[in-house]
PDB file of C-alpha atoms in Angstrom:
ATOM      1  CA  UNK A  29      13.802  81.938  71.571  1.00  0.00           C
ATOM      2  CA  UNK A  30      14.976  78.358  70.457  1.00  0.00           C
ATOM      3  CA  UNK A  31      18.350  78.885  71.863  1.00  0.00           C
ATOM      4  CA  UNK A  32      17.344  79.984  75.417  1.00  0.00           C
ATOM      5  CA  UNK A  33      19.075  78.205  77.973  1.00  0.00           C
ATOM      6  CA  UNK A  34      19.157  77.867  81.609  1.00  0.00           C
ATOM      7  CA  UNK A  35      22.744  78.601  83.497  1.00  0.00           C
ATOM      8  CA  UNK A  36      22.532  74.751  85.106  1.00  0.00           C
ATOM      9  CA  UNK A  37      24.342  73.741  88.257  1.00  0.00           C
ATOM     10  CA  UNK A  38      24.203  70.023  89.272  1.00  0.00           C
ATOM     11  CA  UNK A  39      24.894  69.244  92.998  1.00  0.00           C
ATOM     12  CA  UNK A  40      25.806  65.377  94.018  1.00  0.00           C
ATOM     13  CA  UNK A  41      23.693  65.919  97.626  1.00  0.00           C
ATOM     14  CA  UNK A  42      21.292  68.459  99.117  1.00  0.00           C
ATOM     15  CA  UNK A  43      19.097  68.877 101.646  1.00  0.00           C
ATOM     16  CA  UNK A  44      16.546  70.611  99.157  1.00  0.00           C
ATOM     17  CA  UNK A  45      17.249  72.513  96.129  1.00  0.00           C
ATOM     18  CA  UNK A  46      14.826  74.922  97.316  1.00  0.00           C
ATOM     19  CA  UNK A  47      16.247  75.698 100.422  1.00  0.00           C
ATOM     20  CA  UNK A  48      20.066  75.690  98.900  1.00  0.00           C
ATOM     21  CA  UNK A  49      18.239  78.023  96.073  1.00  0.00           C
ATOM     22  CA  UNK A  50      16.582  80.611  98.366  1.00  0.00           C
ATOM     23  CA  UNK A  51      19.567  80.473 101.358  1.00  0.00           C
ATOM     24  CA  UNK A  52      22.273  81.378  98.017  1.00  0.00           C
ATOM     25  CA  UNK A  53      19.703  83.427  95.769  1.00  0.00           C
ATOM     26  CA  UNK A  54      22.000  86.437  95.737  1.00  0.00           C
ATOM     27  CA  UNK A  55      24.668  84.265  93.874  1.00  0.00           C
ATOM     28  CA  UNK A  56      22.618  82.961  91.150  1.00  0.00           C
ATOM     29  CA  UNK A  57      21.442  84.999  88.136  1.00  0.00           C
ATOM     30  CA  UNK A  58      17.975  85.249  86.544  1.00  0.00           C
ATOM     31  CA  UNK A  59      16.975  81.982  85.247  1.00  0.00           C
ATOM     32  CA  UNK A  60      19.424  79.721  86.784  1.00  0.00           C
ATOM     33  CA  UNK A  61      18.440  75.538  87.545  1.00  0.00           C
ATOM     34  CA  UNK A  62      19.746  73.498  90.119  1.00  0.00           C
ATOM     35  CA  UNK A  63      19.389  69.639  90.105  1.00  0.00           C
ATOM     36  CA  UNK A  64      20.820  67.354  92.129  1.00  0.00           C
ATOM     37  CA  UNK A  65      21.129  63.675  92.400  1.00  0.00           C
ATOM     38  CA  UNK A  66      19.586  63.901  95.889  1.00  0.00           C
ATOM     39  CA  UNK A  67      17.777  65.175  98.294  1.00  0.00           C
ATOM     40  CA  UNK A  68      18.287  64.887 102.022  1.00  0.00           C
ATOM     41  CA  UNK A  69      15.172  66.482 102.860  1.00  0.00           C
ATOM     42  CA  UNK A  70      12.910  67.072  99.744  1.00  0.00           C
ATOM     43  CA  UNK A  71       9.833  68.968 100.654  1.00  0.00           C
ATOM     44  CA  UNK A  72       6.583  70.158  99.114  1.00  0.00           C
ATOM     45  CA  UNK A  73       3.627  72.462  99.982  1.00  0.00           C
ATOM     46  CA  UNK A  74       3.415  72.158 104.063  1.00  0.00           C
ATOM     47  CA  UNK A  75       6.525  70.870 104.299  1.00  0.00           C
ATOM     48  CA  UNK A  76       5.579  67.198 103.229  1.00  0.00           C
ATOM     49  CA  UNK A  77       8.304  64.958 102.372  1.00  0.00           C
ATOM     50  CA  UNK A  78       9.562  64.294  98.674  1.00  0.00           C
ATOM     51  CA  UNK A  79      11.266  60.942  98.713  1.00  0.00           C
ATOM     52  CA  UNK A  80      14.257  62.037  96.784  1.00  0.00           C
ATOM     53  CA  UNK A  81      17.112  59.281  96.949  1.00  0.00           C
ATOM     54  CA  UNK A  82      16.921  58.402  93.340  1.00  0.00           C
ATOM     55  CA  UNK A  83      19.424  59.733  90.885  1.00  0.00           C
ATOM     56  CA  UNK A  84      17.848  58.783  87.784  1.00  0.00           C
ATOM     57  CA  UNK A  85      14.582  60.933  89.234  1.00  0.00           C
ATOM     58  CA  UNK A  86      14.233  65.065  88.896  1.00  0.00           C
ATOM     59  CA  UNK A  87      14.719  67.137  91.761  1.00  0.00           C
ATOM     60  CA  UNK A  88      15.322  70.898  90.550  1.00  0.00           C
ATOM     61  CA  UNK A  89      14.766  74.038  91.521  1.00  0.00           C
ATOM     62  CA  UNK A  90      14.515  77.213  89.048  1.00  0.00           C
ATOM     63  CA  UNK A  91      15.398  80.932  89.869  1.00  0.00           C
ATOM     64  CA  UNK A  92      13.727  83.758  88.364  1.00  0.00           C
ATOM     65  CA  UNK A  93      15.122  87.389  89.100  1.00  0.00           C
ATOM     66  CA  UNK A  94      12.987  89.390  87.037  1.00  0.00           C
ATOM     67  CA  UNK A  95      13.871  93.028  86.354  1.00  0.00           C
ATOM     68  CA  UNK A  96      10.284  94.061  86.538  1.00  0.00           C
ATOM     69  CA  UNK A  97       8.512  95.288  89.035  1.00  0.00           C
ATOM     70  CA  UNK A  98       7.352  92.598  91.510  1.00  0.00           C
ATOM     71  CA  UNK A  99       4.017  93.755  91.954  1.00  0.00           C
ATOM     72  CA  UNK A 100       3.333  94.049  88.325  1.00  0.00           C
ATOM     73  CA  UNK A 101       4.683  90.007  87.857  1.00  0.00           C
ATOM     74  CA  UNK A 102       1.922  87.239  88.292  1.00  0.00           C
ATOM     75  CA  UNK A 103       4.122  85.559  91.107  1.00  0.00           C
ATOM     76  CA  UNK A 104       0.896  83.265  92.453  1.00  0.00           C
ATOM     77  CA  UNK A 105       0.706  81.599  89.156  1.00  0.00           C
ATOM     78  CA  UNK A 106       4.264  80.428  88.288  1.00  0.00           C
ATOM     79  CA  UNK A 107       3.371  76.942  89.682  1.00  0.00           C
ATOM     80  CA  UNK A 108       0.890  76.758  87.332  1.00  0.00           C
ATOM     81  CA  UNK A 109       2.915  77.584  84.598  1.00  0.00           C
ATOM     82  CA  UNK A 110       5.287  74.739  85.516  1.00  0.00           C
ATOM     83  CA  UNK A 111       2.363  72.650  86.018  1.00  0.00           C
ATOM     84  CA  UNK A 112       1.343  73.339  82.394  1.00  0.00           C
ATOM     85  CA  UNK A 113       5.125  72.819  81.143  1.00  0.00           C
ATOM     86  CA  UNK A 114       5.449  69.462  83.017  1.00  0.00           C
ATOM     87  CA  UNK A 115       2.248  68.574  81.471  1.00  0.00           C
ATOM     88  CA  UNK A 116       3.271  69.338  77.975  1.00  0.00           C
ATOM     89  CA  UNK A 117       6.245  67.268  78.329  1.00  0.00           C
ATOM     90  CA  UNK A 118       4.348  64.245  79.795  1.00  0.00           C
ATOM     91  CA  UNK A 119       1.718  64.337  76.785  1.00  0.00           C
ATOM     92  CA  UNK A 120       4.470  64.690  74.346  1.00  0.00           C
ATOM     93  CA  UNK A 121       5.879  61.173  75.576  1.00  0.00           C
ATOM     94  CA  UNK A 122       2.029  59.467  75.155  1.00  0.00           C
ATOM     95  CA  UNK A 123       1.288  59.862  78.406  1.00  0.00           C
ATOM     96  CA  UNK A 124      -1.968  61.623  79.094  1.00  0.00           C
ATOM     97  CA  UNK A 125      -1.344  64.174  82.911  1.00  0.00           C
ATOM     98  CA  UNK A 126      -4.074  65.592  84.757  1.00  0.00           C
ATOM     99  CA  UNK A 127      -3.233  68.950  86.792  1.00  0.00           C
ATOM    100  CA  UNK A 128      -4.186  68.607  90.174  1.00  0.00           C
ATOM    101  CA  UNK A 129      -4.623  72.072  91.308  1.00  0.00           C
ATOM    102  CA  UNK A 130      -3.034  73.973  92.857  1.00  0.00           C
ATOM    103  CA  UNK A 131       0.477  72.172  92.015  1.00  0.00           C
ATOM    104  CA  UNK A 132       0.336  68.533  91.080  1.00  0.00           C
ATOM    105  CA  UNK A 133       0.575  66.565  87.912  1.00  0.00           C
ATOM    106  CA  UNK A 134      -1.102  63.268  88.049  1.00  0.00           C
ATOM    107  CA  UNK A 135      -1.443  60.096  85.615  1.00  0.00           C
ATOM    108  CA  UNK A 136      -4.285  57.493  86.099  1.00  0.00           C
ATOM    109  CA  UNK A 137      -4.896  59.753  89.404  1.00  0.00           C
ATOM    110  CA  UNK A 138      -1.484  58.918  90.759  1.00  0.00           C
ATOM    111  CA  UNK A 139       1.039  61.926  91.473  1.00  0.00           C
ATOM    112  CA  UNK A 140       4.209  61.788  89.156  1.00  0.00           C
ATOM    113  CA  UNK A 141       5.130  65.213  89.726  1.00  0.00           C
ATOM    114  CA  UNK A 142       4.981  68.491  92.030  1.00  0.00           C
ATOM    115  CA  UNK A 143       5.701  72.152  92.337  1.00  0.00           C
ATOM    116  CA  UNK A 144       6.743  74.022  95.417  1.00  0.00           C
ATOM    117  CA  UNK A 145       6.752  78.027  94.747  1.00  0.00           C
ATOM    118  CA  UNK A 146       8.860  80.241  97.030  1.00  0.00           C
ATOM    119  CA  UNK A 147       9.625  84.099  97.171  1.00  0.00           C
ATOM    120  CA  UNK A 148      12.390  85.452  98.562  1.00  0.00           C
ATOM    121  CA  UNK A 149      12.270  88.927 100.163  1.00  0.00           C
ATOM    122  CA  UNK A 150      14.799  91.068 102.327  1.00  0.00           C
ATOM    123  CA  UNK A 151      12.447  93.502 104.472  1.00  0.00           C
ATOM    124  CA  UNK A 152      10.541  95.169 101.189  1.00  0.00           C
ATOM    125  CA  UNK A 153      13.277  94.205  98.479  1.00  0.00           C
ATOM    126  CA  UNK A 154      12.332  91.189  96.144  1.00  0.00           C
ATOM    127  CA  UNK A 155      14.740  88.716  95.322  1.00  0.00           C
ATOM    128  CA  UNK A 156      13.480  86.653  93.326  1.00  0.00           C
ATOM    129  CA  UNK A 157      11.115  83.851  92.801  1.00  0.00           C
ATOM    130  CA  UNK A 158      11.888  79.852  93.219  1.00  0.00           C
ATOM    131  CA  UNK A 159      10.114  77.083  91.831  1.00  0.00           C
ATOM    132  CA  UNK A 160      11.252  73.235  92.726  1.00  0.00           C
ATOM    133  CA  UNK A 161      10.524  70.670  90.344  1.00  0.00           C
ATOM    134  CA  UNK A 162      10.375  66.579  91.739  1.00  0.00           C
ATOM    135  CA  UNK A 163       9.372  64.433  88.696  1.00  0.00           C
ATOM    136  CA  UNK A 164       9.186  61.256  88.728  1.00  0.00           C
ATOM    137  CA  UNK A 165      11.148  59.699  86.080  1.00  0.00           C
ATOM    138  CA  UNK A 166      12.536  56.177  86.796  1.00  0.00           C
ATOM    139  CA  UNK A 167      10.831  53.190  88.183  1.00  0.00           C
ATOM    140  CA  UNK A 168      10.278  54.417  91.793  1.00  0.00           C
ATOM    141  CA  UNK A 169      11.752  52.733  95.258  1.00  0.00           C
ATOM    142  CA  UNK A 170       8.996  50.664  98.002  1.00  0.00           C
ATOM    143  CA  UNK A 171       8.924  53.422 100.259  1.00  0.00           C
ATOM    144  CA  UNK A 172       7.327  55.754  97.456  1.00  0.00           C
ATOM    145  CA  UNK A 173       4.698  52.805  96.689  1.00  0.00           C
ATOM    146  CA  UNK A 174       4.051  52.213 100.065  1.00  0.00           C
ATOM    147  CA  UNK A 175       2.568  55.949 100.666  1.00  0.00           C
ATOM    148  CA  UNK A 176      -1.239  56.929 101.583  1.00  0.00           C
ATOM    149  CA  UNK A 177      -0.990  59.292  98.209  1.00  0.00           C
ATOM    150  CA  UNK A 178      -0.551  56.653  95.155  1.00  0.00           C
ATOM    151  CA  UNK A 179       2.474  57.570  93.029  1.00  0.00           C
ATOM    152  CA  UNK A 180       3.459  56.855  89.636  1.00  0.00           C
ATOM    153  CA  UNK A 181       6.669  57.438  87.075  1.00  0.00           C
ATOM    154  CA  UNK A 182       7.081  58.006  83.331  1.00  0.00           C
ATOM    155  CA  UNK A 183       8.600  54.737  83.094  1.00  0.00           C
ATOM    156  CA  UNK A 184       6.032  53.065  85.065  1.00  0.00           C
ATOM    157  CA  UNK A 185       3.040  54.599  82.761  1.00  0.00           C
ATOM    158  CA  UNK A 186       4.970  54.723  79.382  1.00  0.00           C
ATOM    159  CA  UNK A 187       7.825  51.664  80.220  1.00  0.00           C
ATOM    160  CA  UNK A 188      10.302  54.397  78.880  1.00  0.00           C
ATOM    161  CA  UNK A 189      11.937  57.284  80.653  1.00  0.00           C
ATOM    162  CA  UNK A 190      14.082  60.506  79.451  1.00  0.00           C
ATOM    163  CA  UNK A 191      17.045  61.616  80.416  1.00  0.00           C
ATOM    164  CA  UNK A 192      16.561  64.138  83.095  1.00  0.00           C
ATOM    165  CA  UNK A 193      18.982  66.710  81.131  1.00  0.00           C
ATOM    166  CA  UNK A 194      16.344  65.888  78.051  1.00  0.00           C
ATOM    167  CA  UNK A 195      13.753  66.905  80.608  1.00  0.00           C
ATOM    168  CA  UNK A 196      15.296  69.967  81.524  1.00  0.00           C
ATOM    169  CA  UNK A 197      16.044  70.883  78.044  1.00  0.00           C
ATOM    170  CA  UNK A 198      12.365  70.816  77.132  1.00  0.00           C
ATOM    171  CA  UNK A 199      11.557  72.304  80.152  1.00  0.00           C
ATOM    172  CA  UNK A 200      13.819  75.404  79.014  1.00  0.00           C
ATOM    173  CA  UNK A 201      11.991  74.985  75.536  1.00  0.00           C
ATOM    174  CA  UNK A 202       8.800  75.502  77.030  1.00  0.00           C
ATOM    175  CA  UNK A 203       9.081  77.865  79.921  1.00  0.00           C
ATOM    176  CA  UNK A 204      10.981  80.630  76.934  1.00  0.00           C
ATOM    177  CA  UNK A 205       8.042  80.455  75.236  1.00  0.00           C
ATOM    178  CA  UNK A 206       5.619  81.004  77.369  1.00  0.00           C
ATOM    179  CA  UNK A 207       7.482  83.650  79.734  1.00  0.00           C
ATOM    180  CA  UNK A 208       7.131  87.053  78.470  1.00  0.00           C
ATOM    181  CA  UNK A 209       3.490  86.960  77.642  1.00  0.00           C
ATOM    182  CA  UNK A 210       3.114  84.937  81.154  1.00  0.00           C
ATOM    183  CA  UNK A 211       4.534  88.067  82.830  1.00  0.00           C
ATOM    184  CA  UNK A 212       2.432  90.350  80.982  1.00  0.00           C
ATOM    185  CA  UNK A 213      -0.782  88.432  81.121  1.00  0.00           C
ATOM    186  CA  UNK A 214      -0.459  86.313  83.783  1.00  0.00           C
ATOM    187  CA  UNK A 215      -2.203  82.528  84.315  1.00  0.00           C
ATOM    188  CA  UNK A 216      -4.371  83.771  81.063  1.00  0.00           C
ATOM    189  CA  UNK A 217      -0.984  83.191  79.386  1.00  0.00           C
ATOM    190  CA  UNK A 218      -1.529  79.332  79.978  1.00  0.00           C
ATOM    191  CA  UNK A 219      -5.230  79.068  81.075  1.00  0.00           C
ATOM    192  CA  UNK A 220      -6.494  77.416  77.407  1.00  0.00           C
ATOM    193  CA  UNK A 221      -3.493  74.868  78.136  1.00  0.00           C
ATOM    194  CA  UNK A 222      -4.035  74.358  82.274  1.00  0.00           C
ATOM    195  CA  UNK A 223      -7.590  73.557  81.145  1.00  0.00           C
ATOM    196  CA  UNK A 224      -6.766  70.905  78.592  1.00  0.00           C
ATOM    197  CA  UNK A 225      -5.249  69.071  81.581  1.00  0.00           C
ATOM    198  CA  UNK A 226      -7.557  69.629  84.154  1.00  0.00           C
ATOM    199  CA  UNK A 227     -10.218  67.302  84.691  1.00  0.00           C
ATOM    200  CA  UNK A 228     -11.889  68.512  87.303  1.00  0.00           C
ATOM    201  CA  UNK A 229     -14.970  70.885  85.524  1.00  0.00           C
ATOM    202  CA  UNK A 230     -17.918  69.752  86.747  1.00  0.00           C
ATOM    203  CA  UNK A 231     -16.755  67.355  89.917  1.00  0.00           C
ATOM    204  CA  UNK A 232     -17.165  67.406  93.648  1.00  0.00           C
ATOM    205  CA  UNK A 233     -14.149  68.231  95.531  1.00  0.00           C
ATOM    206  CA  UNK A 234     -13.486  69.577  98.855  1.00  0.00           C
ATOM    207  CA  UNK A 235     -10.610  72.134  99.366  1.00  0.00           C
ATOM    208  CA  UNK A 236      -8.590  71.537 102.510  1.00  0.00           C
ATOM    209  CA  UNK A 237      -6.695  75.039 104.038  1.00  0.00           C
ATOM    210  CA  UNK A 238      -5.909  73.733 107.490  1.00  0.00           C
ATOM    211  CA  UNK A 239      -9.037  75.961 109.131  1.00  0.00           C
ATOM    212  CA  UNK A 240     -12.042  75.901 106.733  1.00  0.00           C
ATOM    213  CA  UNK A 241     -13.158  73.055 104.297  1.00  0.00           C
ATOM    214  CA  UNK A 242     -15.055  73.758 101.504  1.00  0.00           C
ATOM    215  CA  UNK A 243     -16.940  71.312  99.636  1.00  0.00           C
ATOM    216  CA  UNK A 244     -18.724  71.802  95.684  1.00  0.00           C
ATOM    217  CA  UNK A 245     -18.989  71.369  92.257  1.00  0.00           C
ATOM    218  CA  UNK A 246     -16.000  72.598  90.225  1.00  0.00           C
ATOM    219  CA  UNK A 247     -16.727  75.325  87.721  1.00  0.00           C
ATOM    220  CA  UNK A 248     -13.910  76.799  85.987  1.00  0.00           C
ATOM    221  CA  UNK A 249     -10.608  78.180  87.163  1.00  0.00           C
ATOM    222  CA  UNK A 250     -10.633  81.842  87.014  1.00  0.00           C
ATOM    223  CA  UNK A 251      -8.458  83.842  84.319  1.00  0.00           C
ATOM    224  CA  UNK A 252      -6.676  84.703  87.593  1.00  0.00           C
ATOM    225  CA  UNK A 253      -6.173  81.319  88.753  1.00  0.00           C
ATOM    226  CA  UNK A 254      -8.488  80.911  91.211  1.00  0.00           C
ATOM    227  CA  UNK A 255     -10.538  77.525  91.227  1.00  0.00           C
ATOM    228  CA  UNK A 256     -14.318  78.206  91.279  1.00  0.00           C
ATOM    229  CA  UNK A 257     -16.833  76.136  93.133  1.00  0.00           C
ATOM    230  CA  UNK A 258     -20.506  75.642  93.454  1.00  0.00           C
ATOM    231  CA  UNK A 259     -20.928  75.381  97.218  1.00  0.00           C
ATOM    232  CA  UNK A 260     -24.595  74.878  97.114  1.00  0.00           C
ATOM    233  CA  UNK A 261     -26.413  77.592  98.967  1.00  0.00           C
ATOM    234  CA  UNK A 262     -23.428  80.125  99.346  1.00  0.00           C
ATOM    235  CA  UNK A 263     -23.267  80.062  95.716  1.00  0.00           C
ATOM    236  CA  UNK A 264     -20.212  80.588  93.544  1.00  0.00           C
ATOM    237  CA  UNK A 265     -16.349  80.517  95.647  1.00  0.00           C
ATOM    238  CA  UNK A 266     -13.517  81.475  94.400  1.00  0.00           C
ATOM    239  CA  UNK A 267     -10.344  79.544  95.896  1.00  0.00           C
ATOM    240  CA  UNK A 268      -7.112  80.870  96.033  1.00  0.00           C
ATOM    241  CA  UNK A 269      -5.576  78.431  98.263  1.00  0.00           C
ATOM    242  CA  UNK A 270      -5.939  74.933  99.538  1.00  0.00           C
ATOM    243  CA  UNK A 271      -5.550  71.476  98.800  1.00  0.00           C
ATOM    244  CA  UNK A 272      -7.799  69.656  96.760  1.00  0.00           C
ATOM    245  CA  UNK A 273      -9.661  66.252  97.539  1.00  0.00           C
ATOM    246  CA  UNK A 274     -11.991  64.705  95.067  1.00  0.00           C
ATOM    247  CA  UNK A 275     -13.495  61.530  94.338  1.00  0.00           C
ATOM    248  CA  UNK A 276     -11.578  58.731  91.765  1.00  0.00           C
ATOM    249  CA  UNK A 277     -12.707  60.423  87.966  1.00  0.00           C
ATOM    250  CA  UNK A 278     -13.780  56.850  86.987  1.00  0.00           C
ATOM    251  CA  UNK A 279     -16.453  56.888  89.959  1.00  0.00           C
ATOM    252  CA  UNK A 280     -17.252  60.638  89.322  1.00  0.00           C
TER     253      UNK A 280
END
């Protein structure tokens, strides 16, 4: 599929491409990316803000209208697909990412980029599936430096930086190849290539869900997904959400 293309629409300003995404799904077709120069009010997993006021960085959001049944499609795992695409990409420029599970790419344990998945339903009708994409490509502003979660850019960690419509061409590349057995198989589509990236085997984390922590060893991530822990005496855990918190690699 080397001539697969998204349909692209570039906005100038929006409060989120996810939002604008979900609130206009019915308009777009299957596999259509919006990116805009900003965002307003760029958001990730619970709602936490995406400083999104430069241009030169990538703020996009893809929508995927599959004709398949919904049930039958591996809809928890699309981040992780991106995750693994993103990754590709950032290895390709020399630049060696770590997945952060469940939805962040770092480098030297700083975030340079992160996935928000969304579904969109109407009562019991699907319509569709929206993943946002904030990459950091440019060298970044003071306010992003200034956050409690260290961030990074490709042309902070490489001293180079692509075009974002290169990005999203090789983000078209990547995702056509890996869709239809992703949809059939599911996160065992990209598990061999999530692992390559993933760090994480064999370290104490804790997993944060906003009720219950959970502290361990990490074991694997399932073919499902699902990170596995050693929590001591309870044994074996399978994760399926949650936000990760581990100690710096080097000190691991």
């Amino acid at each position: 599929m080397s001539n697969f293309r998204f349909a692209i629409k570039k906005l100038n300003t929006v409060d989120s491409t996810n939002s604008y995404a979900l609130a206009n799904i019915d308009m777009f077709t299957h596999n259509t990316l919006v990116y805009s120069d900003i965002q307003t009010s760029g958001r990730g997993r619970l709602n936490r803000k995406w400083i999104s006021d430069t241009p030169e960085n990538l703020y996009c959001s893809v929508i995927i209208k599959p004709e398949q049944d919904y049930k039958k499609l591996p809809l928890v795992n699309f981040t992780q697909l991106f995750c693994v695409i993103l990754a590709e990409i950032i290895n390709d420029l020399g630049v060696t990412p770590q997945i952060k599970w469940p939805n962040d790419i770092l480098v030297n344990e700083k975030k340079i980029a992160g996935i928000l998945s969304e579904s969109s339903f109407t009562g019991s009708n699907f319509n569709g599936i929206v993943v946002g994409i904030g990459l950091n490509i440019g060298a970044l502003p003071k306010e992003a430096l200034d956050r409690e979660q260290a961030v990074t850019s490709l042309y902070d960690e490489c001293g180079r930086e692509k075009s974002r419509e290169e990005i999203i061409q090789k983000i078209a590349e990547l995702y056509s190849e890996y869709y239809d057995l992703f949809c059939e198989t599911g996160f065992s589509a990209i598990r061999d290539s999530y692992l390559s990236f993933f760090p994480f085997i064999g370290k104490e984390v804790s997993i944060e869900n906003g009720t219950v922590n959970v502290t361990g060893n990490v074991v694997d991530v399932s073919p499902k997904g699902e990170l596995i822990i050693d929590n001591g005496s309870e044994g074996l855990q399978n994760i399926v959400l949650g936000d990760m918190v581990w100690k710096a690699l080097s000190r691991a």
